[in-house]
N, CA, C and O atoms as CSV, one atom per row, in Angstrom:
chain,resi,resn,atom,element,x,y,z
A,1,MET,N,N,111.276,58.449,108.707
A,1,MET,CA,C,110.689,57.384,109.490
A,1,MET,C,C,111.724,56.933,110.516
A,1,MET,O,O,112.924,56.933,110.238
A,2,SER,N,N,111.264,56.555,111.682
A,2,SER,CA,C,112.189,56.109,112.717
A,2,SER,C,C,111.991,54.614,113.000
A,2,SER,O,O,110.947,54.038,112.692
A,3,ALA,N,N,113.016,54.011,113.590
A,3,ALA,CA,C,112.928,52.599,113.960
A,3,ALA,C,C,111.819,52.398,114.991
A,3,ALA,O,O,111.174,51.350,115.010
A,4,ALA,N,N,111.592,53.400,115.853
A,4,ALA,CA,C,110.523,53.305,116.852
A,4,ALA,C,C,109.156,53.232,116.169
A,4,ALA,O,O,108.278,52.493,116.614
A,5,GLU,N,N,108.977,53.989,115.100
A,5,GLU,CA,C,107.713,53.939,114.354
A,5,GLU,C,C,107.490,52.562,113.737
A,5,GLU,O,O,106.367,52.060,113.683
A,6,LEU,N,N,108.588,51.964,113.272
A,6,LEU,CA,C,108.486,50.625,112.680
A,6,LEU,C,C,108.281,49.555,113.736
A,6,LEU,O,O,107.621,48.544,113.492
A,7,GLY,N,N,108.851,49.785,114.911
A,7,GLY,CA,C,108.809,48.755,115.939
A,7,GLY,C,C,109.890,47.716,115.745
A,7,GLY,O,O,109.891,46.682,116.412
A,8,GLU,N,N,110.808,47.983,114.839
A,8,GLU,CA,C,111.921,47.095,114.505
A,8,GLU,C,C,113.148,47.953,114.217
A,8,GLU,O,O,113.006,49.105,113.808
A,9,PRO,N,N,114.341,47.419,114.421
A,9,PRO,CA,C,115.533,48.197,114.062
A,9,PRO,C,C,115.700,48.262,112.546
A,9,PRO,O,O,115.288,47.355,111.823
A,10,PHE,N,N,116.307,49.342,112.084
A,10,PHE,CA,C,116.633,49.461,110.668
A,10,PHE,C,C,117.751,48.495,110.317
A,10,PHE,O,O,118.528,48.086,111.179
A,11,GLY,N,N,117.823,48.137,109.049
A,11,GLY,CA,C,118.975,47.397,108.563
A,11,GLY,C,C,120.185,48.316,108.579
A,11,GLY,O,O,120.049,49.537,108.506
A,12,GLU,N,N,121.348,47.735,108.672
A,12,GLU,CA,C,122.585,48.511,108.710
A,12,GLU,C,C,122.753,49.381,107.464
A,12,GLU,O,O,123.259,50.500,107.544
A,13,ARG,N,N,122.326,48.859,106.314
A,13,ARG,CA,C,122.486,49.596,105.051
A,13,ARG,C,C,121.160,50.044,104.454
A,13,ARG,O,O,121.098,51.104,103.830
A,14,ALA,N,N,120.104,49.265,104.629
A,14,ALA,CA,C,118.789,49.592,104.064
A,14,ALA,C,C,117.733,48.708,104.719
A,14,ALA,O,O,118.044,47.681,105.322
A,15,THR,N,N,116.479,49.133,104.586
A,15,THR,CA,C,115.363,48.366,105.144
A,15,THR,C,C,114.249,48.288,104.111
A,15,THR,O,O,113.871,49.293,103.509
A,16,LEU,N,N,113.730,47.088,103.917
A,16,LEU,CA,C,112.576,46.857,103.052
A,16,LEU,C,C,111.352,46.762,103.958
A,16,LEU,O,O,111.234,45.817,104.738
A,17,VAL,N,N,110.451,47.718,103.867
A,17,VAL,CA,C,109.251,47.748,104.700
A,17,VAL,C,C,108.071,47.326,103.843
A,17,VAL,O,O,107.799,47.917,102.798
A,18,GLN,N,N,107.374,46.292,104.304
A,18,GLN,CA,C,106.230,45.751,103.569
A,18,GLN,C,C,104.965,45.958,104.390
A,18,GLN,O,O,104.891,45.517,105.537
A,19,PHE,N,N,103.970,46.627,103.812
A,19,PHE,CA,C,102.651,46.745,104.420
A,19,PHE,C,C,101.779,45.655,103.826
A,19,PHE,O,O,101.627,45.564,102.608
A,20,SER,N,N,101.205,44.826,104.694
A,20,SER,CA,C,100.400,43.690,104.269
A,20,SER,C,C,99.084,43.660,105.030
A,20,SER,O,O,98.896,44.381,106.010
A,21,THR,N,N,98.179,42.811,104.560
A,21,THR,CA,C,96.959,42.496,105.282
A,21,THR,C,C,96.808,40.978,105.308
A,21,THR,O,O,97.405,40.267,104.499
A,22,ALA,N,N,96.008,40.498,106.241
A,22,ALA,CA,C,95.900,39.061,106.488
A,22,ALA,C,C,95.441,38.255,105.275
A,22,ALA,O,O,95.928,37.145,105.063
A,23,PHE,N,N,94.522,38.783,104.480
A,23,PHE,CA,C,93.947,37.998,103.389
A,23,PHE,C,C,94.489,38.377,102.018
A,23,PHE,O,O,93.889,38.049,100.995
A,24,CYS,N,N,95.605,39.058,102.000
A,24,CYS,CA,C,96.222,39.521,100.753
A,24,CYS,C,C,97.110,38.413,100.185
A,24,CYS,O,O,98.171,38.121,100.737
A,25,GLN,N,N,96.679,37.801,99.092
A,25,GLN,CA,C,97.457,36.730,98.472
A,25,GLN,C,C,98.805,37.225,97.938
A,25,GLN,O,O,99.816,36.563,98.173
A,26,PRO,N,N,98.865,38.355,97.233
A,26,PRO,CA,C,100.169,38.841,96.743
A,26,PRO,C,C,101.133,39.196,97.883
A,26,PRO,O,O,102.347,39.229,97.681
A,27,CYS,N,N,100.599,39.460,99.071
A,27,CYS,CA,C,101.467,39.791,100.214
A,27,CYS,C,C,102.356,38.607,100.590
A,27,CYS,O,O,103.502,38.794,101.000
A,28,ARG,N,N,101.836,37.409,100.454
A,28,ARG,CA,C,102.619,36.208,100.798
A,28,ARG,C,C,103.809,36.062,99.861
A,28,ARG,O,O,104.930,35.800,100.299
A,29,ALA,N,N,103.556,36.233,98.573
A,29,ALA,CA,C,104.635,36.131,97.589
A,29,ALA,C,C,105.630,37.275,97.782
A,29,ALA,O,O,106.837,37.078,97.634
A,30,THR,N,N,105.134,38.462,98.110
A,30,THR,CA,C,106.010,39.607,98.352
A,30,THR,C,C,106.897,39.339,99.559
A,30,THR,O,O,108.083,39.669,99.538
A,31,ARG,N,N,106.346,38.753,100.599
A,31,ARG,CA,C,107.120,38.403,101.793
A,31,ARG,C,C,108.295,37.507,101.420
A,31,ARG,O,O,109.413,37.722,101.887
A,32,ARG,N,N,108.047,36.504,100.583
A,32,ARG,CA,C,109.108,35.581,100.171
A,32,ARG,C,C,110.195,36.308,99.378
A,32,ARG,O,O,111.386,36.106,99.618
A,33,VAL,N,N,109.779,37.152,98.434
A,33,VAL,CA,C,110.743,37.881,97.600
A,33,VAL,C,C,111.607,38.800,98.461
A,33,VAL,O,O,112.832,38.798,98.338
A,34,LEU,N,N,110.972,39.582,99.332
A,34,LEU,CA,C,111.727,40.539,100.147
A,34,LEU,C,C,112.645,39.830,101.136
A,34,LEU,O,O,113.770,40.274,101.363
A,35,ALA,N,N,112.179,38.741,101.721
A,35,ALA,CA,C,113.025,37.986,102.646
A,35,ALA,C,C,114.228,37.399,101.911
A,35,ALA,O,O,115.337,37.382,102.444
A,36,GLU,N,N,114.008,36.922,100.694
A,36,GLU,CA,C,115.106,36.366,99.907
A,36,GLU,C,C,116.141,37.439,99.569
A,36,GLU,O,O,117.343,37.205,99.694
A,37,VAL,N,N,115.677,38.606,99.144
A,37,VAL,CA,C,116.596,39.695,98.805
A,37,VAL,C,C,117.347,40.157,100.052
A,37,VAL,O,O,118.558,40.374,100.002
A,38,ALA,N,N,116.635,40.306,101.167
A,38,ALA,CA,C,117.292,40.726,102.409
A,38,ALA,C,C,118.349,39.715,102.830
A,38,ALA,O,O,119.374,40.088,103.401
A,39,GLY,N,N,118.107,38.442,102.553
A,39,GLY,CA,C,119.083,37.410,102.882
A,39,GLY,C,C,120.290,37.415,101.954
A,39,GLY,O,O,121.363,36.936,102.323
A,40,MET,N,N,120.119,37.951,100.761
A,40,MET,CA,C,121.194,37.975,99.766
A,40,MET,C,C,122.108,39.192,99.922
A,40,MET,O,O,123.292,39.126,99.590
A,41,VAL,N,N,121.568,40.292,100.421
A,41,VAL,CA,C,122.307,41.557,100.469
A,41,VAL,C,C,122.642,41.889,101.916
A,41,VAL,O,O,121.748,42.135,102.725
A,42,ALA,N,N,123.922,41.896,102.236
A,42,ALA,CA,C,124.364,42.164,103.611
A,42,ALA,C,C,123.900,43.540,104.076
A,42,ALA,O,O,123.976,44.522,103.337
A,43,GLY,N,N,123.419,43.588,105.316
A,43,GLY,CA,C,123.015,44.854,105.915
A,43,GLY,C,C,121.623,45.315,105.555
A,43,GLY,O,O,121.245,46.441,105.879
A,44,VAL,N,N,120.845,44.467,104.889
A,44,VAL,CA,C,119.477,44.818,104.506
A,44,VAL,C,C,118.502,44.021,105.364
A,44,VAL,O,O,118.619,42.802,105.487
A,45,ALA,N,N,117.539,44.726,105.954
A,45,ALA,CA,C,116.519,44.083,106.787
A,45,ALA,C,C,115.173,44.136,106.075
A,45,ALA,O,O,114.914,45.033,105.273
A,46,HIS,N,N,114.320,43.162,106.381
A,46,HIS,CA,C,112.949,43.132,105.876
A,46,HIS,C,C,112.019,43.220,107.071
A,46,HIS,O,O,112.108,42.409,107.993
A,47,VAL,N,N,111.122,44.204,107.059
A,47,VAL,CA,C,110.148,44.385,108.138
A,47,VAL,C,C,108.761,44.354,107.507
A,47,VAL,O,O,108.464,45.135,106.603
A,48,GLU,N,N,107.917,43.450,107.988
A,48,GLU,CA,C,106.547,43.374,107.486
A,48,GLU,C,C,105.607,43.926,108.549
A,48,GLU,O,O,105.666,43.529,109.712
A,49,LEU,N,N,104.739,44.845,108.135
A,49,LEU,CA,C,103.784,45.468,109.045
A,49,LEU,C,C,102.363,45.143,108.603
A,49,LEU,O,O,102.054,45.165,107.412
A,50,ASP,N,N,101.502,44.841,109.571
A,50,ASP,CA,C,100.092,44.613,109.285
A,50,ASP,C,C,99.428,45.979,109.135
A,50,ASP,O,O,99.358,46.747,110.094
A,51,ALA,N,N,98.948,46.277,107.945
A,51,ALA,CA,C,98.366,47.592,107.666
A,51,ALA,C,C,97.162,47.880,108.552
A,51,ALA,O,O,96.934,49.028,108.933
A,52,GLU,N,N,96.396,46.856,108.881
A,52,GLU,CA,C,95.207,47.063,109.713
A,52,GLU,C,C,95.567,47.419,111.151
A,52,GLU,O,O,94.817,48.127,111.822
A,53,GLU,N,N,96.696,46.938,111.618
A,53,GLU,CA,C,97.147,47.237,112.982
A,53,GLU,C,C,97.907,48.550,113.060
A,53,GLU,O,O,98.082,49.096,114.149
A,54,ARG,N,N,98.358,49.062,111.933
A,54,ARG,CA,C,99.192,50.273,111.906
A,54,ARG,C,C,98.532,51.383,111.088
A,54,ARG,O,O,99.183,52.030,110.267
A,55,LEU,N,N,97.226,51.598,111.322
A,55,LEU,CA,C,96.452,52.548,110.515
A,55,LEU,C,C,97.001,53.970,110.547
A,55,LEU,O,O,96.968,54.660,109.528
A,56,GLU,N,N,97.502,54.420,111.684
A,56,GLU,CA,C,98.043,55.776,111.754
A,56,GLU,C,C,99.229,55.939,110.798
A,56,GLU,O,O,99.328,56.927,110.071
A,57,LEU,N,N,100.118,54.955,110.815
A,57,LEU,CA,C,101.288,54.993,109.931
A,57,LEU,C,C,100.861,54.849,108.468
A,57,LEU,O,O,101.402,55.528,107.595
A,58,VAL,N,N,99.903,53.977,108.202
A,58,VAL,CA,C,99.377,53.777,106.851
A,58,VAL,C,C,98.824,55.090,106.302
A,58,VAL,O,O,99.098,55.456,105.159
A,59,ARG,N,N,98.056,55.785,107.110
A,59,ARG,CA,C,97.472,57.059,106.668
A,59,ARG,C,C,98.551,58.106,106.450
A,59,ARG,O,O,98.536,58.824,105.450
A,60,ARG,N,N,99.483,58.191,107.382
A,60,ARG,CA,C,100.545,59.199,107.274
A,60,ARG,C,C,101.387,58.994,106.019
A,60,ARG,O,O,101.805,59.959,105.381
A,61,LEU,N,N,101.636,57.717,105.666
A,61,LEU,CA,C,102.467,57.402,104.502
A,61,LEU,C,C,101.665,57.286,103.209
A,61,LEU,O,O,102.246,57.116,102.137
A,62,GLY,N,N,100.350,57.375,103.296
A,62,GLY,CA,C,99.518,57.311,102.093
A,62,GLY,C,C,99.456,55.936,101.460
A,62,GLY,O,O,99.351,55.821,100.239
A,63,VAL,N,N,99.518,54.890,102.273
A,63,VAL,CA,C,99.413,53.521,101.755
A,63,VAL,C,C,97.940,53.255,101.453
A,63,VAL,O,O,97.094,53.340,102.343
A,64,VAL,N,N,97.636,52.931,100.191
A,64,VAL,CA,C,96.242,52.717,99.796
A,64,VAL,C,C,95.942,51.284,99.359
A,64,VAL,O,O,94.778,50.925,99.176
A,65,ARG,N,N,96.977,50.466,99.192
A,65,ARG,CA,C,96.739,49.060,98.843
A,65,ARG,C,C,97.875,48.213,99.381
A,65,ARG,O,O,98.957,48.708,99.696
A,66,THR,N,N,97.596,46.919,99.476
A,66,THR,CA,C,98.633,45.987,99.916
A,66,THR,C,C,98.855,44.965,98.816
A,66,THR,O,O,97.918,44.588,98.111
A,67,PRO,N,N,100.094,44.516,98.669
A,67,PRO,CA,C,101.255,44.970,99.419
A,67,PRO,C,C,101.775,46.315,98.901
A,67,PRO,O,O,101.716,46.603,97.706
A,68,THR,N,N,102.276,47.114,99.815
A,68,THR,CA,C,103.047,48.306,99.479
A,68,THR,C,C,104.420,48.122,100.096
A,68,THR,O,O,104.537,47.741,101.261
A,69,VAL,N,N,105.452,48.388,99.324
A,69,VAL,CA,C,106.832,48.217,99.784
A,69,VAL,C,C,107.537,49.564,99.750
A,69,VAL,O,O,107.489,50.284,98.752
A,70,LEU,N,N,108.190,49.891,100.854
A,70,LEU,CA,C,109.029,51.078,100.940
A,70,LEU,C,C,110.467,50.624,101.086
A,70,LEU,O,O,110.753,49.689,101.834
A,71,VAL,N,N,111.368,51.274,100.383
A,71,VAL,CA,C,112.796,51.025,100.537
A,71,VAL,C,C,113.355,52.218,101.303
A,71,VAL,O,O,113.299,53.355,100.835
A,72,LEU,N,N,113.893,51.942,102.484
A,72,LEU,CA,C,114.467,52.986,103.330
A,72,LEU,C,C,115.980,52.902,103.290
A,72,LEU,O,O,116.549,51.812,103.246
A,73,ASP,N,N,116.629,54.057,103.307
A,73,ASP,CA,C,118.088,54.047,103.433
A,73,ASP,C,C,118.447,53.818,104.903
A,73,ASP,O,O,117.556,53.637,105.734
A,74,ALA,N,N,119.725,53.823,105.228
A,74,ALA,CA,C,120.166,53.512,106.591
A,74,ALA,C,C,119.618,54.489,107.621
A,74,ALA,O,O,119.493,54.138,108.794
A,75,GLY,N,N,119.290,55.704,107.208
A,75,GLY,CA,C,118.752,56.713,108.114
A,75,GLY,C,C,117.241,56.721,108.213
A,75,GLY,O,O,116.680,57.528,108.955
A,76,GLY,N,N,116.564,55.837,107.479
A,76,GLY,CA,C,115.113,55.753,107.546
A,76,GLY,C,C,114.385,56.623,106.539
A,76,GLY,O,O,113.168,56.779,106.631
A,77,ARG,N,N,115.092,57.184,105.592
A,77,ARG,CA,C,114.475,58.014,104.547
A,77,ARG,C,C,113.940,57.106,103.442
A,77,ARG,O,O,114.637,56.201,102.983
A,78,VAL,N,N,112.697,57.354,103.018
A,78,VAL,CA,C,112.094,56.572,101.936
A,78,VAL,C,C,112.742,56.987,100.615
A,78,VAL,O,O,112.648,58.143,100.202
A,79,VAL,N,N,113.401,56.029,99.957
A,79,VAL,CA,C,114.062,56.319,98.685
A,79,VAL,C,C,113.331,55.706,97.489
A,79,VAL,O,O,113.510,56.156,96.358
A,80,ARG,N,N,112.520,54.694,97.730
A,80,ARG,CA,C,111.700,54.072,96.684
A,80,ARG,C,C,110.415,53.557,97.326
A,80,ARG,O,O,110.361,53.248,98.516
A,81,ARG,N,N,109.377,53.476,96.481
A,81,ARG,CA,C,108.073,53.019,96.954
A,81,ARG,C,C,107.383,52.305,95.796
A,81,ARG,O,O,107.476,52.744,94.650
A,82,ALA,N,N,106.691,51.207,96.090
A,82,ALA,CA,C,105.954,50.483,95.057
A,82,ALA,C,C,104.754,49.788,95.673
A,82,ALA,O,O,104.798,49.349,96.822
A,83,ALA,N,N,103.687,49.691,94.902
A,83,ALA,CA,C,102.498,48.953,95.331
A,83,ALA,C,C,102.344,47.744,94.417
A,83,ALA,O,O,102.667,47.803,93.231
A,84,GLY,N,N,101.855,46.661,94.976
A,84,GLY,CA,C,101.698,45.430,94.215
A,84,GLY,C,C,102.868,44.503,94.445
A,84,GLY,O,O,103.845,44.855,95.105
A,85,GLN,N,N,102.752,43.315,93.892
A,85,GLN,CA,C,103.780,42.286,94.081
A,85,GLN,C,C,105.010,42.597,93.233
A,85,GLN,O,O,104.913,42.657,92.007
A,86,PRO,N,N,106.169,42.797,93.870
A,86,PRO,CA,C,107.368,43.140,93.107
A,86,PRO,C,C,108.094,41.905,92.582
A,86,PRO,O,O,107.956,40.805,93.118
A,87,ARG,N,N,108.862,42.115,91.531
A,87,ARG,CA,C,109.766,41.074,91.047
A,87,ARG,C,C,111.090,41.236,91.783
A,87,ARG,O,O,111.465,42.344,92.168
A,88,LYS,N,N,111.785,40.140,91.974
A,88,LYS,CA,C,113.053,40.184,92.707
A,88,LYS,C,C,114.046,41.148,92.059
A,88,LYS,O,O,114.727,41.891,92.766
A,89,VAL,N,N,114.138,41.148,90.748
A,89,VAL,CA,C,115.070,42.016,90.048
A,89,VAL,C,C,114.737,43.489,90.306
A,89,VAL,O,O,115.643,44.317,90.407
A,90,ASP,N,N,113.452,43.820,90.413
A,90,ASP,CA,C,113.049,45.204,90.678
A,90,ASP,C,C,113.401,45.623,92.101
A,90,ASP,O,O,113.784,46.770,92.334
A,91,VAL,N,N,113.273,44.705,93.049
A,91,VAL,CA,C,113.643,45.007,94.438
A,91,VAL,C,C,115.150,45.259,94.534
A,91,VAL,O,O,115.587,46.193,95.207
A,92,ILE,N,N,115.922,44.440,93.871
A,92,ILE,CA,C,117.378,44.610,93.883
A,92,ILE,C,C,117.744,45.953,93.261
A,92,ILE,O,O,118.609,46.660,93.779
A,93,ALA,N,N,117.099,46.307,92.164
A,93,ALA,CA,C,117.381,47.593,91.517
A,93,ALA,C,C,116.986,48.757,92.426
A,93,ALA,O,O,117.704,49.755,92.496
A,94,ALA,N,N,115.858,48.642,93.120
A,94,ALA,CA,C,115.406,49.703,94.027
A,94,ALA,C,C,116.360,49.863,95.203
A,94,ALA,O,O,116.566,50.971,95.698
A,95,LEU,N,N,116.937,48.761,95.644
A,95,LEU,CA,C,117.894,48.825,96.741
A,95,LEU,C,C,119.139,49.649,96.377
A,95,LEU,O,O,119.766,50.260,97.243
A,96,ALA,N,N,119.477,49.653,95.110
A,96,ALA,CA,C,120.660,50.403,94.663
A,96,ALA,C,C,120.540,51.877,95.030
A,96,ALA,O,O,121.550,52.533,95.284
A,97,ALA,N,N,119.323,52.402,95.062
A,97,ALA,CA,C,119.113,53.807,95.425
A,97,ALA,C,C,119.368,54.068,96.905
A,97,ALA,O,O,119.653,55.197,97.304
A,98,ALA,N,N,119.262,53.018,97.716
A,98,ALA,CA,C,119.431,53.175,99.162
A,98,ALA,C,C,120.850,52.872,99.622
A,98,ALA,O,O,121.265,53.326,100.688
A,99,LEU,N,N,121.593,52.113,98.834
A,99,LEU,CA,C,122.926,51.668,99.271
A,99,LEU,C,C,124.026,52.618,98.878
A,99,LEU,O,O,125.193,52.369,99.180
């Protein structure tokens, strides 16, 4: 994946990519968790994408529900993927694979 595809720059060390939709209640809680983790870990960025606006990317990546979270390493390679609302401890553990 490239930063151009995301429309945002990658984090220096890793990027948390969240696919959301407007009426997804778990997406709001996921946004808070990912933003908190990104704020705690230096060099980690959080990018939230509207799945309805990014259908081509959603199809290419096989996103079938929201929220879906991808953990990218510094080069944009997907190292972890999860669907549903994550726990903060699980996000931190998933980041270990990217750092």
